[in-house]
C-alpha atoms as a PDB file:
ATOM      1  CA  UNK A   1      12.069  -7.073  16.820  1.00  0.00           C
ATOM      2  CA  UNK A   2       8.869  -6.486  14.832  1.00  0.00           C
ATOM      3  CA  UNK A   3       8.894  -4.314  11.748  1.00  0.00           C
ATOM      4  CA  UNK A   4       6.322  -2.505   9.668  1.00  0.00           C
ATOM      5  CA  UNK A   5       6.530  -1.693   5.974  1.00  0.00           C
ATOM      6  CA  UNK A   6       5.028   1.666   5.017  1.00  0.00           C
ATOM      7  CA  UNK A   7       4.142   2.732   1.476  1.00  0.00           C
ATOM      8  CA  UNK A   8       4.123   6.478   0.856  1.00  0.00           C
ATOM      9  CA  UNK A   9       1.824   7.056  -2.101  1.00  0.00           C
ATOM     10  CA  UNK A  10       2.245  10.131  -4.289  1.00  0.00           C
ATOM     11  CA  UNK A  11      -0.200  10.842  -7.065  1.00  0.00           C
ATOM     12  CA  UNK A  12      -1.083  13.441  -9.659  1.00  0.00           C
ATOM     13  CA  UNK A  13      -4.468  14.725  -8.498  1.00  0.00           C
ATOM     14  CA  UNK A  14      -6.878  15.731 -11.277  1.00  0.00           C
ATOM     15  CA  UNK A  15     -10.149  17.659 -11.330  1.00  0.00           C
ATOM     16  CA  UNK A  16     -12.227  14.470 -11.145  1.00  0.00           C
ATOM     17  CA  UNK A  17     -13.042  12.904  -7.779  1.00  0.00           C
ATOM     18  CA  UNK A  18     -13.831   9.446  -9.163  1.00  0.00           C
ATOM     19  CA  UNK A  19     -10.524   9.254 -11.060  1.00  0.00           C
ATOM     20  CA  UNK A  20      -8.619  10.346  -7.949  1.00  0.00           C
ATOM     21  CA  UNK A  21     -10.350   7.695  -5.835  1.00  0.00           C
ATOM     22  CA  UNK A  22      -9.626   5.046  -8.478  1.00  0.00           C
ATOM     23  CA  UNK A  23      -5.942   6.058  -8.519  1.00  0.00           C
ATOM     24  CA  UNK A  24      -5.774   5.924  -4.703  1.00  0.00           C
ATOM     25  CA  UNK A  25      -7.318   2.437  -4.714  1.00  0.00           C
ATOM     26  CA  UNK A  26      -4.822   1.301  -7.360  1.00  0.00           C
ATOM     27  CA  UNK A  27      -1.936   2.638  -5.280  1.00  0.00           C
ATOM     28  CA  UNK A  28      -3.215   0.907  -2.127  1.00  0.00           C
ATOM     29  CA  UNK A  29      -3.419  -2.394  -4.039  1.00  0.00           C
ATOM     30  CA  UNK A  30       0.119  -1.918  -5.384  1.00  0.00           C
ATOM     31  CA  UNK A  31       1.329  -1.106  -1.872  1.00  0.00           C
ATOM     32  CA  UNK A  32      -0.097  -4.367  -0.556  1.00  0.00           C
ATOM     33  CA  UNK A  33       1.377  -6.333  -3.477  1.00  0.00           C
ATOM     34  CA  UNK A  34       4.791  -4.935  -2.506  1.00  0.00           C
ATOM     35  CA  UNK A  35       4.347  -6.094   1.090  1.00  0.00           C
ATOM     36  CA  UNK A  36       3.250  -2.881   2.788  1.00  0.00           C
ATOM     37  CA  UNK A  37       1.400  -3.019   6.102  1.00  0.00           C
ATOM     38  CA  UNK A  38       0.366   0.644   5.870  1.00  0.00           C
ATOM     39  CA  UNK A  39      -0.400   2.806   2.823  1.00  0.00           C
ATOM     40  CA  UNK A  40      -0.231   6.580   3.292  1.00  0.00           C
ATOM     41  CA  UNK A  41      -2.111   8.711   0.775  1.00  0.00           C
ATOM     42  CA  UNK A  42      -1.217  12.370   0.156  1.00  0.00           C
ATOM     43  CA  UNK A  43      -2.907  15.492   1.458  1.00  0.00           C
ATOM     44  CA  UNK A  44      -6.107  16.331  -0.456  1.00  0.00           C
ATOM     45  CA  UNK A  45      -5.773  13.186  -2.551  1.00  0.00           C
ATOM     46  CA  UNK A  46      -9.341  13.355  -3.866  1.00  0.00           C
ATOM     47  CA  UNK A  47      -9.361  16.965  -5.114  1.00  0.00           C
ATOM     48  CA  UNK A  48      -7.158  19.673  -6.604  1.00  0.00           C
ATOM     49  CA  UNK A  49      -5.413  21.811  -3.973  1.00  0.00           C
ATOM     50  CA  UNK A  50      -7.452  24.970  -4.589  1.00  0.00           C
ATOM     51  CA  UNK A  51      -9.833  26.800  -2.263  1.00  0.00           C
ATOM     52  CA  UNK A  52     -12.744  26.672  -4.724  1.00  0.00           C
ATOM     53  CA  UNK A  53     -12.240  22.936  -5.189  1.00  0.00           C
ATOM     54  CA  UNK A  54     -12.240  22.326  -1.424  1.00  0.00           C
ATOM     55  CA  UNK A  55     -15.805  23.669  -1.360  1.00  0.00           C
ATOM     56  CA  UNK A  56     -16.850  21.719  -4.459  1.00  0.00           C
ATOM     57  CA  UNK A  57     -15.308  18.409  -3.325  1.00  0.00           C
ATOM     58  CA  UNK A  58     -16.102  18.609   0.406  1.00  0.00           C
ATOM     59  CA  UNK A  59     -17.805  15.589   1.976  1.00  0.00           C
ATOM     60  CA  UNK A  60     -19.332  14.894   5.366  1.00  0.00           C
ATOM     61  CA  UNK A  61     -17.251  12.119   6.920  1.00  0.00           C
ATOM     62  CA  UNK A  62     -20.304  10.029   7.813  1.00  0.00           C
ATOM     63  CA  UNK A  63     -21.488   9.950   4.170  1.00  0.00           C
ATOM     64  CA  UNK A  64     -18.176  10.294   2.366  1.00  0.00           C
ATOM     65  CA  UNK A  65     -17.979   8.512  -0.982  1.00  0.00           C
ATOM     66  CA  UNK A  66     -14.197   8.776  -0.788  1.00  0.00           C
ATOM     67  CA  UNK A  67     -13.863   7.278   2.688  1.00  0.00           C
ATOM     68  CA  UNK A  68     -16.333   4.460   1.999  1.00  0.00           C
ATOM     69  CA  UNK A  69     -14.149   3.391  -0.922  1.00  0.00           C
ATOM     70  CA  UNK A  70     -10.949   3.643   1.132  1.00  0.00           C
ATOM     71  CA  UNK A  71     -12.470   1.642   4.012  1.00  0.00           C
ATOM     72  CA  UNK A  72     -13.623  -1.025   1.553  1.00  0.00           C
ATOM     73  CA  UNK A  73     -10.193  -1.427  -0.088  1.00  0.00           C
ATOM     74  CA  UNK A  74      -8.429  -1.441   3.299  1.00  0.00           C
ATOM     75  CA  UNK A  75     -10.577  -4.407   4.314  1.00  0.00           C
ATOM     76  CA  UNK A  76     -10.318  -6.204   0.958  1.00  0.00           C
ATOM     77  CA  UNK A  77      -6.540  -5.851   0.852  1.00  0.00           C
ATOM     78  CA  UNK A  78      -6.020  -6.365   4.610  1.00  0.00           C
ATOM     79  CA  UNK A  79      -3.929  -3.188   4.900  1.00  0.00           C
ATOM     80  CA  UNK A  80      -3.965  -0.156   7.189  1.00  0.00           C
ATOM     81  CA  UNK A  81      -4.530   3.126   5.332  1.00  0.00           C
ATOM     82  CA  UNK A  82      -3.897   6.717   6.292  1.00  0.00           C
ATOM     83  CA  UNK A  83      -6.196   8.614   3.951  1.00  0.00           C
ATOM     84  CA  UNK A  84      -3.875  11.657   3.700  1.00  0.00           C
ATOM     85  CA  UNK A  85      -6.680  14.176   3.827  1.00  0.00           C
ATOM     86  CA  UNK A  86      -9.884  15.218   2.141  1.00  0.00           C
ATOM     87  CA  UNK A  87     -11.958  18.375   2.432  1.00  0.00           C
ATOM     88  CA  UNK A  88     -14.365  17.563   5.265  1.00  0.00           C
ATOM     89  CA  UNK A  89     -17.722  19.340   5.322  1.00  0.00           C
ATOM     90  CA  UNK A  90     -19.248  19.889   8.733  1.00  0.00           C
ATOM     91  CA  UNK A  91     -22.776  21.300   8.995  1.00  0.00           C
ATOM     92  CA  UNK A  92     -24.134  23.026  12.076  1.00  0.00           C
ATOM     93  CA  UNK A  93     -27.892  22.979  11.476  1.00  0.00           C
ATOM     94  CA  UNK A  94     -28.576  24.805  14.714  1.00  0.00           C
ATOM     95  CA  UNK A  95     -26.538  27.847  13.646  1.00  0.00           C
ATOM     96  CA  UNK A  96     -27.111  27.247   9.923  1.00  0.00           C
ATOM     97  CA  UNK A  97     -23.379  27.253   9.188  1.00  0.00           C
ATOM     98  CA  UNK A  98     -20.974  25.072   7.250  1.00  0.00           C
ATOM     99  CA  UNK A  99     -17.241  24.643   7.815  1.00  0.00           C
ATOM    100  CA  UNK A 100     -14.614  22.882   5.740  1.00  0.00           C
ATOM    101  CA  UNK A 101     -11.640  21.148   7.322  1.00  0.00           C
ATOM    102  CA  UNK A 102      -8.528  19.538   5.866  1.00  0.00           C
ATOM    103  CA  UNK A 103      -9.019  16.141   7.527  1.00  0.00           C
ATOM    104  CA  UNK A 104      -6.942  12.958   7.536  1.00  0.00           C
ATOM    105  CA  UNK A 105      -8.609   9.652   8.457  1.00  0.00           C
ATOM    106  CA  UNK A 106      -6.896   6.460   9.621  1.00  0.00           C
ATOM    107  CA  UNK A 107      -8.312   2.990   8.853  1.00  0.00           C
ATOM    108  CA  UNK A 108      -7.266  -0.384  10.197  1.00  0.00           C
ATOM    109  CA  UNK A 109      -6.858  -3.444   7.993  1.00  0.00           C
ATOM    110  CA  UNK A 110     -10.516  -4.360   8.575  1.00  0.00           C
ATOM    111  CA  UNK A 111     -11.713  -1.041   7.133  1.00  0.00           C
ATOM    112  CA  UNK A 112     -12.654   0.361  10.520  1.00  0.00           C
ATOM    113  CA  UNK A 113     -12.040   4.073  11.070  1.00  0.00           C
ATOM    114  CA  UNK A 114      -9.618   4.404  13.983  1.00  0.00           C
ATOM    115  CA  UNK A 115      -9.398   8.180  14.106  1.00  0.00           C
ATOM    116  CA  UNK A 116      -9.214  11.478  12.299  1.00  0.00           C
ATOM    117  CA  UNK A 117      -7.066  14.604  12.443  1.00  0.00           C
ATOM    118  CA  UNK A 118      -7.995  18.065  11.252  1.00  0.00           C
ATOM    119  CA  UNK A 119      -5.049  20.115  10.002  1.00  0.00           C
ATOM    120  CA  UNK A 120      -4.316  22.834  12.544  1.00  0.00           C
ATOM    121  CA  UNK A 121      -1.577  24.925  10.928  1.00  0.00           C
ATOM    122  CA  UNK A 122      -3.045  26.132   7.646  1.00  0.00           C
ATOM    123  CA  UNK A 123      -0.928  27.299   4.719  1.00  0.00           C
ATOM    124  CA  UNK A 124      -1.100  30.943   3.637  1.00  0.00           C
ATOM    125  CA  UNK A 125       1.249  32.647   1.157  1.00  0.00           C
ATOM    126  CA  UNK A 126       1.234  36.057  -0.499  1.00  0.00           C
ATOM    127  CA  UNK A 127       4.172  36.890  -2.755  1.00  0.00           C
ATOM    128  CA  UNK A 128       3.266  40.103  -4.608  1.00  0.00           C
ATOM    129  CA  UNK A 129       2.904  39.540  -8.323  1.00  0.00           C
ATOM    130  CA  UNK A 130       3.747  35.840  -8.018  1.00  0.00           C
ATOM    131  CA  UNK A 131       1.463  33.679  -5.885  1.00  0.00           C
ATOM    132  CA  UNK A 132      -1.406  34.085  -3.482  1.00  0.00           C
ATOM    133  CA  UNK A 133      -3.049  31.225  -1.588  1.00  0.00           C
ATOM    134  CA  UNK A 134      -4.931  31.360   1.657  1.00  0.00           C
ATOM    135  CA  UNK A 135      -5.848  27.962   3.028  1.00  0.00           C
ATOM    136  CA  UNK A 136      -7.002  29.500   6.303  1.00  0.00           C
END
């Protein structure tokens, strides 16, 4: 029977995209060194989990600094990577609108994007006097 070794990467995300990308790359390298075939990065690994930061850090997938770096390291390290998620910016020039999605992207070990998934069930919470967050 064949087996696959999966590395689940958890990181402390900071308010600095470049530092978060560097940390993700480091974790992917460490995953490969430990024999992983697939590294899985956390949700919103390149930005703080805050609505305002989603807007600030959002990237179009086709021109994403974050995803270019992840694709490059996947190829260099010969490892599959599930890029947990990033805030994806989608522009509709025809209607002059912009939307932001919580999007995960999957790369093969040659750095090729195999697919993406936009989060469907968004997180909302409102506990009076304690916490309020509306991802939707």
